Coordinates of C-alpha atoms and ligand atoms in Angstrom, one line a residue:
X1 CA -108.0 -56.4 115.6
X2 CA -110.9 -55.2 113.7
X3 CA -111.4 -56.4 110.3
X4 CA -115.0 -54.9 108.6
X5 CA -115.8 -57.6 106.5
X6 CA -117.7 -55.1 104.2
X7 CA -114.7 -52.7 103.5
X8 CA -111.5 -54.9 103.9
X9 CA -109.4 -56.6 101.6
X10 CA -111.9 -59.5 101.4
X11 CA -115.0 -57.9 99.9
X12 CA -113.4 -55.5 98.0
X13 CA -111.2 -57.3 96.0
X14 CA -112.7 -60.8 96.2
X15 CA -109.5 -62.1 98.1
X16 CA -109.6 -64.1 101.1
X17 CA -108.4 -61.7 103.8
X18 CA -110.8 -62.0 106.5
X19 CA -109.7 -61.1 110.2
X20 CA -108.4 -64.4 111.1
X21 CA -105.7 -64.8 108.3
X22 CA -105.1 -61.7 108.6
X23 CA -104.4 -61.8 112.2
X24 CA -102.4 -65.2 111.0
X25 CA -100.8 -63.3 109.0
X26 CA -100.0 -60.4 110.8
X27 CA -98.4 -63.1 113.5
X28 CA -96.0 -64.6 110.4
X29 CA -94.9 -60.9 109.3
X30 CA -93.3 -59.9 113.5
X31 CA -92.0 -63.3 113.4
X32 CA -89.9 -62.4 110.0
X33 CA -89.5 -59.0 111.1
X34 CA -88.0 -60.7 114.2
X35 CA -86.0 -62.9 112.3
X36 CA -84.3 -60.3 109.8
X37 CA -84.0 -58.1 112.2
X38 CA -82.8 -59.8 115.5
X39 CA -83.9 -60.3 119.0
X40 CA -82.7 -57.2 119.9
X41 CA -83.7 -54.7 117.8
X42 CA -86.6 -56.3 117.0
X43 CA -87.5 -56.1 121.0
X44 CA -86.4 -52.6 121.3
X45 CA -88.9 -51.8 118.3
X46 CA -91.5 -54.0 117.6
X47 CA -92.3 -56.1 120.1
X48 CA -95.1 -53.4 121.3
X49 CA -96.7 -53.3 117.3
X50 CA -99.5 -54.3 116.7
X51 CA -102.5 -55.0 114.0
X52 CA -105.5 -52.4 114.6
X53 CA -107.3 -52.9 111.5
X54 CA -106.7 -52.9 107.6
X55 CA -108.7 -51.1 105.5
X56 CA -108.9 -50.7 101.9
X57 CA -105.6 -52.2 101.2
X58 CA -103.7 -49.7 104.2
X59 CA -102.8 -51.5 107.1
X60 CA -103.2 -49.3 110.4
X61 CA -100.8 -50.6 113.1
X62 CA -100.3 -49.3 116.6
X63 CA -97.8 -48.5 119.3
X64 CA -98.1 -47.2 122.8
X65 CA -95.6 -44.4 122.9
X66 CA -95.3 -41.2 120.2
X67 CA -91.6 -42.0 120.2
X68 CA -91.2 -45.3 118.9
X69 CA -94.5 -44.0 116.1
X70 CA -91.7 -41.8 115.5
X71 CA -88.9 -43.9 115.1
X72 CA -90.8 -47.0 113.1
X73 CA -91.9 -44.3 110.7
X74 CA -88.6 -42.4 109.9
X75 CA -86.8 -46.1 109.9
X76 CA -88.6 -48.9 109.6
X77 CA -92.0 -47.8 107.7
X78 CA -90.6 -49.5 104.0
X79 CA -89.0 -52.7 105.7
X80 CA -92.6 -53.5 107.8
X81 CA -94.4 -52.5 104.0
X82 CA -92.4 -54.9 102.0
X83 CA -92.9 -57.6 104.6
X84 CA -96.3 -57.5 105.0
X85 CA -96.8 -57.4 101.6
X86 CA -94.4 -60.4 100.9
X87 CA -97.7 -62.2 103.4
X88 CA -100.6 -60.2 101.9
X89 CA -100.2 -58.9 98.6
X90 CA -102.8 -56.5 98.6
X91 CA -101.1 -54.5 101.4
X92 CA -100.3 -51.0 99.3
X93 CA -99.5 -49.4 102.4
X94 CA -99.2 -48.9 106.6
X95 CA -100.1 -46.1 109.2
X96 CA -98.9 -46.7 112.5
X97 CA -100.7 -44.6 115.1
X98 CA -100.5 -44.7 118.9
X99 CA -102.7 -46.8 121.0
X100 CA -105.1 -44.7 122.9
X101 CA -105.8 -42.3 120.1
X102 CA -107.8 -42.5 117.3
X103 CA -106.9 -42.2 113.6
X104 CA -106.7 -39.2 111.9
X105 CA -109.8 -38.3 110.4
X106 CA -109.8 -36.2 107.2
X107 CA -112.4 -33.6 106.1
X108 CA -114.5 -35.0 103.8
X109 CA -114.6 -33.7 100.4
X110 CA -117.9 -32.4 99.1
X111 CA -119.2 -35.2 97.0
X112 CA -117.4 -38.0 98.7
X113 CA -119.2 -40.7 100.7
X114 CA -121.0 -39.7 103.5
X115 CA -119.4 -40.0 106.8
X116 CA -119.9 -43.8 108.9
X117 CA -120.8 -43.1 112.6
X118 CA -118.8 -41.0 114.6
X119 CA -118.6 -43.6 117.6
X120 CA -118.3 -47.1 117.8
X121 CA -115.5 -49.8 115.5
X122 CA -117.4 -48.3 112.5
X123 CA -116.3 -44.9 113.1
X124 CA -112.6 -45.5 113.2
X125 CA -112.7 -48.1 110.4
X126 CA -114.4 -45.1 108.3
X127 CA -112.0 -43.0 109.1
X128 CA -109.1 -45.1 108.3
X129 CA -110.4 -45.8 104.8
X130 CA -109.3 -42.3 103.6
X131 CA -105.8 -42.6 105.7
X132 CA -103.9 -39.6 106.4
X133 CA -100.5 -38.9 104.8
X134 CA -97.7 -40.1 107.7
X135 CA -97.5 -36.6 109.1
X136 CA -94.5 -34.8 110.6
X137 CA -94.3 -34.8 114.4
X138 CA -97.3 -32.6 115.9
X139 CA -96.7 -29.1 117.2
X140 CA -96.7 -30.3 121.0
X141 CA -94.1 -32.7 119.9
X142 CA -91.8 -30.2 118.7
X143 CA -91.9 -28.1 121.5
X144 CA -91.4 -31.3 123.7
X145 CA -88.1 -31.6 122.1
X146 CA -87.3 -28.4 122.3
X147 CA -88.0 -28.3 125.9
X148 CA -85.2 -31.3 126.1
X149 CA -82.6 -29.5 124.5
X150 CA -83.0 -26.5 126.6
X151 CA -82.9 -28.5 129.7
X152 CA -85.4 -31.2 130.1
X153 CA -87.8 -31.3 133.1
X154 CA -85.7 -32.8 136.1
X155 CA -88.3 -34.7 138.5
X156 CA -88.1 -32.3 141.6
X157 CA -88.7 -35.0 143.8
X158 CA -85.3 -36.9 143.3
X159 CA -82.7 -34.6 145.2
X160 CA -79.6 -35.5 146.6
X161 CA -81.8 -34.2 149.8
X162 CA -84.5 -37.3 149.5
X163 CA -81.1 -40.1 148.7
X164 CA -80.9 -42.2 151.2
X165 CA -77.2 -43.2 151.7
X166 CA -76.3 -47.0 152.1
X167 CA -73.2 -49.5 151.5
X168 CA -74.2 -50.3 148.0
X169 CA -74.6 -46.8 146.7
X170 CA -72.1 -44.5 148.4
X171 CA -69.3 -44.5 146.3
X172 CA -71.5 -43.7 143.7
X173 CA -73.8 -40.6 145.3
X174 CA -69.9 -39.3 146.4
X175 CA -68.6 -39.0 142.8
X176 CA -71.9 -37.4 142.0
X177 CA -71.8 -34.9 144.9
X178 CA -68.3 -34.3 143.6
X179 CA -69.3 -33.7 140.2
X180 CA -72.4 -31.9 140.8
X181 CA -70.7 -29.1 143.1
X182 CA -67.0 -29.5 141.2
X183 CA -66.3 -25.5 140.2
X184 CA -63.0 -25.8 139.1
X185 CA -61.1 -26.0 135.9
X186 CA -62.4 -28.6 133.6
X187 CA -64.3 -31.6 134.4
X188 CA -63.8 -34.3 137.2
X189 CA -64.3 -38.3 136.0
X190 CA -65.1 -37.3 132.7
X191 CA -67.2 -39.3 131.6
X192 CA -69.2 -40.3 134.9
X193 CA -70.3 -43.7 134.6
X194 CA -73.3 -45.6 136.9
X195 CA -74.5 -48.8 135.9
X196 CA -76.7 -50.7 138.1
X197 CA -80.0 -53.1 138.0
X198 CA -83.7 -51.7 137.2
X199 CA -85.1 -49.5 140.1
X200 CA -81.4 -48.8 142.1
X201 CA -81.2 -45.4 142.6
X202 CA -80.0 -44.3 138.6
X203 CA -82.3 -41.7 137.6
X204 CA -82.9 -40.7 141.5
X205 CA -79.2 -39.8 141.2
X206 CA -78.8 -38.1 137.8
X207 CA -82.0 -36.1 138.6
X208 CA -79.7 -35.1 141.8
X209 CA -77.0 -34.1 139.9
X210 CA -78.8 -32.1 137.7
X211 CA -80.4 -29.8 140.4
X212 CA -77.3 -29.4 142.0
X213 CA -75.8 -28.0 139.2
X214 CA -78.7 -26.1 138.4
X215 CA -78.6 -24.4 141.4
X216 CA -74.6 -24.0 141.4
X217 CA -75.9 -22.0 137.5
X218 CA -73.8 -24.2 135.3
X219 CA -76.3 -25.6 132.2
X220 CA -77.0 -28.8 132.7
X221 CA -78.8 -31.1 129.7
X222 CA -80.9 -34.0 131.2
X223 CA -81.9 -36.5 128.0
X224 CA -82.5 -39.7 128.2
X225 CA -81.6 -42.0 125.0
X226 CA -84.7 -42.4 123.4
X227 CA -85.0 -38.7 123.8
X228 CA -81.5 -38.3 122.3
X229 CA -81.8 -40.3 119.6
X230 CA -85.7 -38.5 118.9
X231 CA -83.8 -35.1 118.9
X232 CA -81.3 -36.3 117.0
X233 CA -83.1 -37.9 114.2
X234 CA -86.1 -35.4 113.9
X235 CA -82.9 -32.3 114.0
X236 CA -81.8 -34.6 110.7
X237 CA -85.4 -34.2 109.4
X238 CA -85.9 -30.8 110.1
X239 CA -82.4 -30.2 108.8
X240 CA -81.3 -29.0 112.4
X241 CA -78.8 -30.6 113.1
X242 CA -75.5 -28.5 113.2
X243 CA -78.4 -26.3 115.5
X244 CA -78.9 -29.3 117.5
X245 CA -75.1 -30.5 118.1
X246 CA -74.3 -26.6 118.6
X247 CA -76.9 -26.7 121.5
X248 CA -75.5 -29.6 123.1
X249 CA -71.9 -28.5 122.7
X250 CA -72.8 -24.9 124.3
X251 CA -73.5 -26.4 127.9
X252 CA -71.4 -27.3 131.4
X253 CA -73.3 -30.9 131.9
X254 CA -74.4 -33.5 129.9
X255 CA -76.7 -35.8 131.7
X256 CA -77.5 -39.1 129.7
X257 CA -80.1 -41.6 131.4
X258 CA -80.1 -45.1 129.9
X259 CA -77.7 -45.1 127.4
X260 CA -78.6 -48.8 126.9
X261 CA -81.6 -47.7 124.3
X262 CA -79.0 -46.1 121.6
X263 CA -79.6 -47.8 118.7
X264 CA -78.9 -47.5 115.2
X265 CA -75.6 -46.9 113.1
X266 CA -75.7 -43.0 112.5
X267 CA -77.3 -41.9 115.9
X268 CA -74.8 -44.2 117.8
X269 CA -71.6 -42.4 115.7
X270 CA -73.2 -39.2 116.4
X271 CA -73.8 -40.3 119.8
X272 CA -70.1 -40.8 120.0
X273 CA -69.3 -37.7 118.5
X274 CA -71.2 -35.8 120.4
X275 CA -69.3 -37.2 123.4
X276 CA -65.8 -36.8 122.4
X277 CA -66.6 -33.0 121.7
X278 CA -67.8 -32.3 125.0
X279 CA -65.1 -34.3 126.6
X280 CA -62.4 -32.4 124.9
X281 CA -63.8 -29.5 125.7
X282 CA -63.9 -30.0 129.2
X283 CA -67.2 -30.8 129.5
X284 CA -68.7 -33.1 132.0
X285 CA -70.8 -35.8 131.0
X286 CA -72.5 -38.2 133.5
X287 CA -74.6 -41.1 132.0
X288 CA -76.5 -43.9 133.0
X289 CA -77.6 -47.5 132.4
X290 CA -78.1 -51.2 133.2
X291 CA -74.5 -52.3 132.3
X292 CA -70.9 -51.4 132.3
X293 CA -69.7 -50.0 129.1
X294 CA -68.2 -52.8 127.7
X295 CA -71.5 -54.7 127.7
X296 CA -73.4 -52.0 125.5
X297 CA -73.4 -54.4 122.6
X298 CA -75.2 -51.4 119.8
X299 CA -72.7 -48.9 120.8
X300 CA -69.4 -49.1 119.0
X301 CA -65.8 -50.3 120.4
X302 CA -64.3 -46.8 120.6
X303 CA -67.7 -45.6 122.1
X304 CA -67.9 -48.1 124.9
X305 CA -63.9 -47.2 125.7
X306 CA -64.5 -43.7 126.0
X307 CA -67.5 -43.9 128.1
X308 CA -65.4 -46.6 130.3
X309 CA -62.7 -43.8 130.3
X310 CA -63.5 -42.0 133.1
X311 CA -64.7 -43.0 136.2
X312 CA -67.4 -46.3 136.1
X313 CA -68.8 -46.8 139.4
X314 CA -72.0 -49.9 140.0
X315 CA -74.5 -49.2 142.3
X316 CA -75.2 -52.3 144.1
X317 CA -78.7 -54.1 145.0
X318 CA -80.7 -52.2 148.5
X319 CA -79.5 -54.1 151.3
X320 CA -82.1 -54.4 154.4
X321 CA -81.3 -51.5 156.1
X322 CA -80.7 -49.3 152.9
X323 CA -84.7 -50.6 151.9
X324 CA -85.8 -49.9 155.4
X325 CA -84.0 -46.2 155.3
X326 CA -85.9 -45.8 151.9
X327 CA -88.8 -46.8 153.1
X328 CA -89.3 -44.9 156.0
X329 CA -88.0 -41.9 154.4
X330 CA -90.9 -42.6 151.6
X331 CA -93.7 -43.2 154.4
X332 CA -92.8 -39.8 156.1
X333 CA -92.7 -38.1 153.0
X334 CA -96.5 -39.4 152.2
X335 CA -97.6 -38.5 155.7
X336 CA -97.3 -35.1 155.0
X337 CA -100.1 -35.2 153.0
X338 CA -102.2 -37.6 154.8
X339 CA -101.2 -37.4 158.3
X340 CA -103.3 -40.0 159.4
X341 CA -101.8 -42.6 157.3
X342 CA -100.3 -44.7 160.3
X343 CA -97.8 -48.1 159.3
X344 CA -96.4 -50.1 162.7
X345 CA -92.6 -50.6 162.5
X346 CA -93.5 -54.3 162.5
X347 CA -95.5 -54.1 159.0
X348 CA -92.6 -51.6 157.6
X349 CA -89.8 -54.2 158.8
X350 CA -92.0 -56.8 157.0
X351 CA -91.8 -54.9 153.9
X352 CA -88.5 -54.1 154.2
X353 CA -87.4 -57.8 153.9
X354 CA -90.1 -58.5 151.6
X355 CA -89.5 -56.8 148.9
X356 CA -85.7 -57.0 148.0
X357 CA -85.8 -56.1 144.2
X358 CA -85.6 -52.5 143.8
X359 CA -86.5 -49.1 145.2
X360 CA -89.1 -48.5 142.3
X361 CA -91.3 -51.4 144.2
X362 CA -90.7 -50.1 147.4
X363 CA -92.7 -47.3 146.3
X364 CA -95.2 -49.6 144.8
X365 CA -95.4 -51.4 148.2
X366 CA -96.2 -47.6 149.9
X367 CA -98.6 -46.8 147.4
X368 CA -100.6 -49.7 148.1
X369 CA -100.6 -49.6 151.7
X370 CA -101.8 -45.8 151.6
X371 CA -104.7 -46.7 148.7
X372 CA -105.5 -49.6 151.3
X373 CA -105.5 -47.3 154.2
X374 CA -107.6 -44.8 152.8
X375 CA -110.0 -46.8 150.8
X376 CA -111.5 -49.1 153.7
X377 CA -110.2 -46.6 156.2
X378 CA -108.6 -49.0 158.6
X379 CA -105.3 -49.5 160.1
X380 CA -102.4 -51.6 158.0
X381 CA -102.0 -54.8 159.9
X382 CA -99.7 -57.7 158.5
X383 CA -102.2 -59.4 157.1
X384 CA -103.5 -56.4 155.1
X385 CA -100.0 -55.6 153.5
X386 CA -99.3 -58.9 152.9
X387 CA -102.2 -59.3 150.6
X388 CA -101.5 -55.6 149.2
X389 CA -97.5 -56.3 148.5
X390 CA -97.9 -60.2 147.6
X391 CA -97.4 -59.4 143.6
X392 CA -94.5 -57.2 144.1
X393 CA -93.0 -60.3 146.4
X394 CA -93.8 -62.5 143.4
X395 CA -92.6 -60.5 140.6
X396 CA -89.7 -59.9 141.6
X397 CA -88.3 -63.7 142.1
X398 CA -87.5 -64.2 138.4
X399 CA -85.0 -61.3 138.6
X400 CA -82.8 -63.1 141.0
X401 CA -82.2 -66.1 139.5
X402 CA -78.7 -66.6 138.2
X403 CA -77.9 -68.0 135.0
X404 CA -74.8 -70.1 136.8
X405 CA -77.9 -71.9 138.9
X406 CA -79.5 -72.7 135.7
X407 CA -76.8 -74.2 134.5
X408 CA -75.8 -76.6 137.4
X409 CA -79.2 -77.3 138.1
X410 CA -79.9 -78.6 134.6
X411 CA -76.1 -79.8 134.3
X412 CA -77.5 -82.3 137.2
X413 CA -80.8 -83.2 136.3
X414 CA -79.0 -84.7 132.9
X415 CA -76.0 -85.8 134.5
X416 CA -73.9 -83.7 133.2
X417 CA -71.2 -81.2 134.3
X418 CA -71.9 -77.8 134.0
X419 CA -68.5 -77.5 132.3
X420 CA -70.1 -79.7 129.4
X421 CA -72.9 -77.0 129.3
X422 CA -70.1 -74.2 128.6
X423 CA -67.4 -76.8 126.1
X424 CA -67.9 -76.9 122.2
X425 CA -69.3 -80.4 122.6
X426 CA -72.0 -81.3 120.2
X427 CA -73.3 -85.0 121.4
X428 CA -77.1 -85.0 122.0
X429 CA -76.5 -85.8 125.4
X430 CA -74.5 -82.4 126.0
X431 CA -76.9 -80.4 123.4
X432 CA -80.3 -80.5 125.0
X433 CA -79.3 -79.9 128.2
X434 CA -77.4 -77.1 127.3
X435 CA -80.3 -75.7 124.8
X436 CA -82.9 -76.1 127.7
X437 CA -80.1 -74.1 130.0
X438 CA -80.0 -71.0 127.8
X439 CA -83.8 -71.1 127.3
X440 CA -84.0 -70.9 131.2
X441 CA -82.2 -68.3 131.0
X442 CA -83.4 -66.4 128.5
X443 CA -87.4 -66.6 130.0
X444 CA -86.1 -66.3 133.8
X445 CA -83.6 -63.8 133.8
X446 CA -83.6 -60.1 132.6
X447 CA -80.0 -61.0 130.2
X448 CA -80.1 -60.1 126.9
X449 CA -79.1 -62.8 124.3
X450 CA -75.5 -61.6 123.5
X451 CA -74.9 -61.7 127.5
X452 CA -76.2 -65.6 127.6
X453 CA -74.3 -66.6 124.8
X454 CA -71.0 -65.1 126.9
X455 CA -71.5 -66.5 130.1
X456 CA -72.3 -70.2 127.5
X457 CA -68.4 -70.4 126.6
X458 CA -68.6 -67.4 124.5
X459 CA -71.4 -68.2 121.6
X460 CA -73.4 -66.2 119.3
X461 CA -76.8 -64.5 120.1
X462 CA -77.9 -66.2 117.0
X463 CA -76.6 -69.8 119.0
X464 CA -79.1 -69.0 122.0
X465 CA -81.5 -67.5 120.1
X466 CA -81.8 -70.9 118.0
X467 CA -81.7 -72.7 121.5
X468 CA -84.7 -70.9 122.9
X469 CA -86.6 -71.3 119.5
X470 CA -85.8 -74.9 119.5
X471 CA -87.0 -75.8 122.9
X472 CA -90.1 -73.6 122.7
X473 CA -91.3 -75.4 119.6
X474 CA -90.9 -79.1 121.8
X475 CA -92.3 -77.9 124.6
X476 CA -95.0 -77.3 122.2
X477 CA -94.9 -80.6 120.7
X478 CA -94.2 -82.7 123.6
X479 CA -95.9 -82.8 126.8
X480 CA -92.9 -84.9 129.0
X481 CA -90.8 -81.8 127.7
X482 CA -92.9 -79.7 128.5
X483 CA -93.6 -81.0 132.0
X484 CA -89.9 -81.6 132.6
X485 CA -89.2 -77.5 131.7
X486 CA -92.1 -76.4 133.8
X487 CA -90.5 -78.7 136.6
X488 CA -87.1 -76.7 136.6
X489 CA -87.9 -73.7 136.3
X490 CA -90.1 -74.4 139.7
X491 CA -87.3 -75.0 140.9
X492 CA -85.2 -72.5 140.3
X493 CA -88.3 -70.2 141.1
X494 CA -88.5 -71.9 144.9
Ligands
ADP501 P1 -83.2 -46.7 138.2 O1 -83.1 -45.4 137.4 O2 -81.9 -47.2 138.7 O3 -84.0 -47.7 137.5 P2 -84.7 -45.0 140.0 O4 -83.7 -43.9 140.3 O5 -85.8 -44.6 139.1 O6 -84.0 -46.3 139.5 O7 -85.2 -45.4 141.4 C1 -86.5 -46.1 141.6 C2 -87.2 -45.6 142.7 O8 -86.5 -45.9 143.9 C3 -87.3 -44.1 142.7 O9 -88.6 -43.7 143.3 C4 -86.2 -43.6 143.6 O10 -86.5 -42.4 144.2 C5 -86.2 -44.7 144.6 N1 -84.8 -44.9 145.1 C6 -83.8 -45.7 144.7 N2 -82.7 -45.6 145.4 C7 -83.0 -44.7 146.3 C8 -82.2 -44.1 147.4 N3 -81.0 -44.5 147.6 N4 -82.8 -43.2 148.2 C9 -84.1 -42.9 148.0 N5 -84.9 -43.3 147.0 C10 -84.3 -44.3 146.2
MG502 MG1 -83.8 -45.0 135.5

């Protein structure tokens, strides 16, 4: 963060803002945010948001994506105002802008200051003194959404053509087949379900679906959630949105990608709505996401039955051969453009076993082997990919570890039973264990807090969330803790 001494808070209104209590300060107002608002919405929204600069009393803050500018602005602008002015009273107001791009500058009004420097910190601290009003979504925006609702861009890559078949996912690319070419009266498995890990085949399969259908001429929607709720909130905005649900009711095939991301009390009713209508009217829906329906925790109970209704099929993790099918598949498809790009069976068998977390790395791994190939213009060997693919290997260990080896590995470092983790007893000997065991879990595995506290003997997210909190503050404060942590989760990393 940038903080010109000259123009900031500090100067200007002989208060003691400077950049590193701001910065402090700035640290105090996510962890309140965080604390009002909850692990999980807090992740979902602000964990990317951060401090660019404060100028003048406005404080500019920045995310990475247009859509969650979007969504902090229309939901969240007065609730991050009020806190930050509950740290730094001078805060009168905040502009969030996306990373990457610079703040809006303003024309400057004949008589007004002349301009800083056009380049350099100066130039965007200049032209954040005179901040823009929050502005409605750019033209390219709108016709971005618009694009969705009309049928959004399906990846022509992912076909059913290019999906490799294997134990774990046919049940699941036969329903889709089935619902993709299905002609008849009505819809089949209404709503179709997947669920399934990061990087299994989801979107490759939706994507499939949707250029089936395409091709079969029925009108097929493809949205993901964020776009979804985006549509939906800037329709409310724009006061479109009877126009909006009339566009999604007038179509064959509702294709909804991620449904995890839908958040918030009116998008996830009209979510639901929007779901019921189609399905009564015969409608087929298909959607997608990282858990069964009974696990979306931000969707409502009569959502999640409805959406379990139909026909909920998991995609399982890539066994070898399914990774080595991919994978071959995936370095003939690249040899078509570079024909000399030449991998042994040995080194693709070697990556095949390597890298057991998902497809999406798979096609990390043959990205890396073809920028090797072509950049120092020698042959793979084993050596060569193993040095290219090591940080895939790596980064994928923490999503394998299971939070029912956490638990009986801590259960027997402190001599206790694993079913004394999960019971309601509350003796110190019982308590630490089982608070170091749910902040394992929370920093090794991908599980959101409400699915730790489950598999503790059904507790709160607020239970865990104290837990992790807890532990990270002694870790912090004492270094046998802190030794003894970093020694299990070694362990549970081997
Ligand atoms: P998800 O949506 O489940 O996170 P994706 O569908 O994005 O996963 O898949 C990640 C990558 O792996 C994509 O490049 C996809 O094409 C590839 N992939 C996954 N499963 C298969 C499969 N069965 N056949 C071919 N490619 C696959
Ligand atoms: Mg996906």
């Amino acid at each position: 963060m940038r903080v010109d001494e000259s123009v900031a808070g500090g100067a200007e209104n002989g208060r003691g803002t400077g950049g590193t209590d701001m910065v402090a300060a700035w640290g105090r107002v996510k962890r309140r945010l965080r604390a009002e608002l909850g692990e999980d919405v807090f992740a979902s929204w602000f964990a990317r948001l951060e401090l660019d600069c404060v100028v003048s009393g406005t404080a500019r803050l920045t995310v990475p994506t247009r859509f969650l500018k979007s969504w902090i602005e229309s939901h969240y602008l007065d609730r991050v105002l009020n806190t930050f002015r509950a740290e730094v009273e001078e805060i009168g107001r905040i502009e969030v802008g996306v990373r990457g791009t610079a703040a809006p500058v303003r024309p400057v009004a004949p008589g007004a200051p002349k301009p800083g420097p056009t380049s350099g910190p100066l130039a965007r601290l200049h032209a954040a003194g005179t901040p823009a009003p929050i502005a409605a979504p750019a033209p390219d925006m709108r016709s971005e959404i618009a694009g969705d609702l009309t049928g959004a861009p399906l990846d022509a890559r992912l076909t059913f053509a290019s999906f490799v078949l294997g134990r774990s996912n046919a049940l699941a690319h036969a329903a889709a087949d089935r619902v993709a070419r299905h002609d008849g009266e009505g819809a089949l498995y209404n709503p179709l379900y997947f669920h399934a890990g990061v990087g299994l085949g989801k979107t490759h399969l939706l994507h499939g679906i949707g250029h089936a259908a395409r091709e079969a001429g029925r009108r097929v929607i493809y949205l993901t959630a964020d776009r979804f709720m985006y549509g939906f909130v800037n329709a409310l905005k724009t006061q479109n949105a009877l126009a909006f649900k009339e566009r999604l009711r007038g179509i064959d095939l509702l294709i909804l990608d991620d449904v995890q991301f839908i958040q918030g009390k009116s998008i996830q009713a009209e979510f639901g709505h929007t779901i019921n209508a189609l399905i009564d009217a015969g409608r087929q829906v298909v959607a997608a996401s990282d858990r069964p329906p009974t696990e979306l925790e931000a969707l409502d109970e009569r959502v999640r039955s409805r959406l379990a209704g139909g026909l909920v099929v998991e995609i399982g993790a890539l066994d070898e051969q399914l990774r080595a099918s991919i994978l071959s598949a995936r370095l003939a498809a690249v040899r078509v453009a570079h024909p000399t790009f030449e991998v042994s069976p040995a080194v693709a068998a070697y990556v095949a076993r390597a890298i057991t977390a998902n497809g999406r790395d798979l096609e990390g791994a043959v990205n890396r082997l073809l920028a090797h190939a072509t950049l120092t213009g020698t042959a793979v060997t084993m050596e060569t990919a193993e040095t290219a693919i090591r940080d895939l290997v790596k980064n994928r260990e923490p999503k394998r570890i299971k939070i029912e080896d956490i638990q009986k590995l801590v259960a027997s470092r402190y001599n206790v039973s694993r079913s004394d983790i999960l019971s309601e007893r509350r003796t110190a000997a019982v308590v630490k264990p089982r608070q170091i065991a749910m902040y394992l879990s929370k920093v090794l595995t991908l599980r959101s807090l409400p699915e730790i506290g489950r598999r503790f003997g059904g507790r709160d997210h607020t239970t865990v969330l104290h837990a992790v909190r807890k532990i990270e503050k002694l870790i912090g404060e004492d270094a046998v803790l802190g030794d003894e942590v970093e020694l299990l989760k070694r362990m549970l990393q081997d």
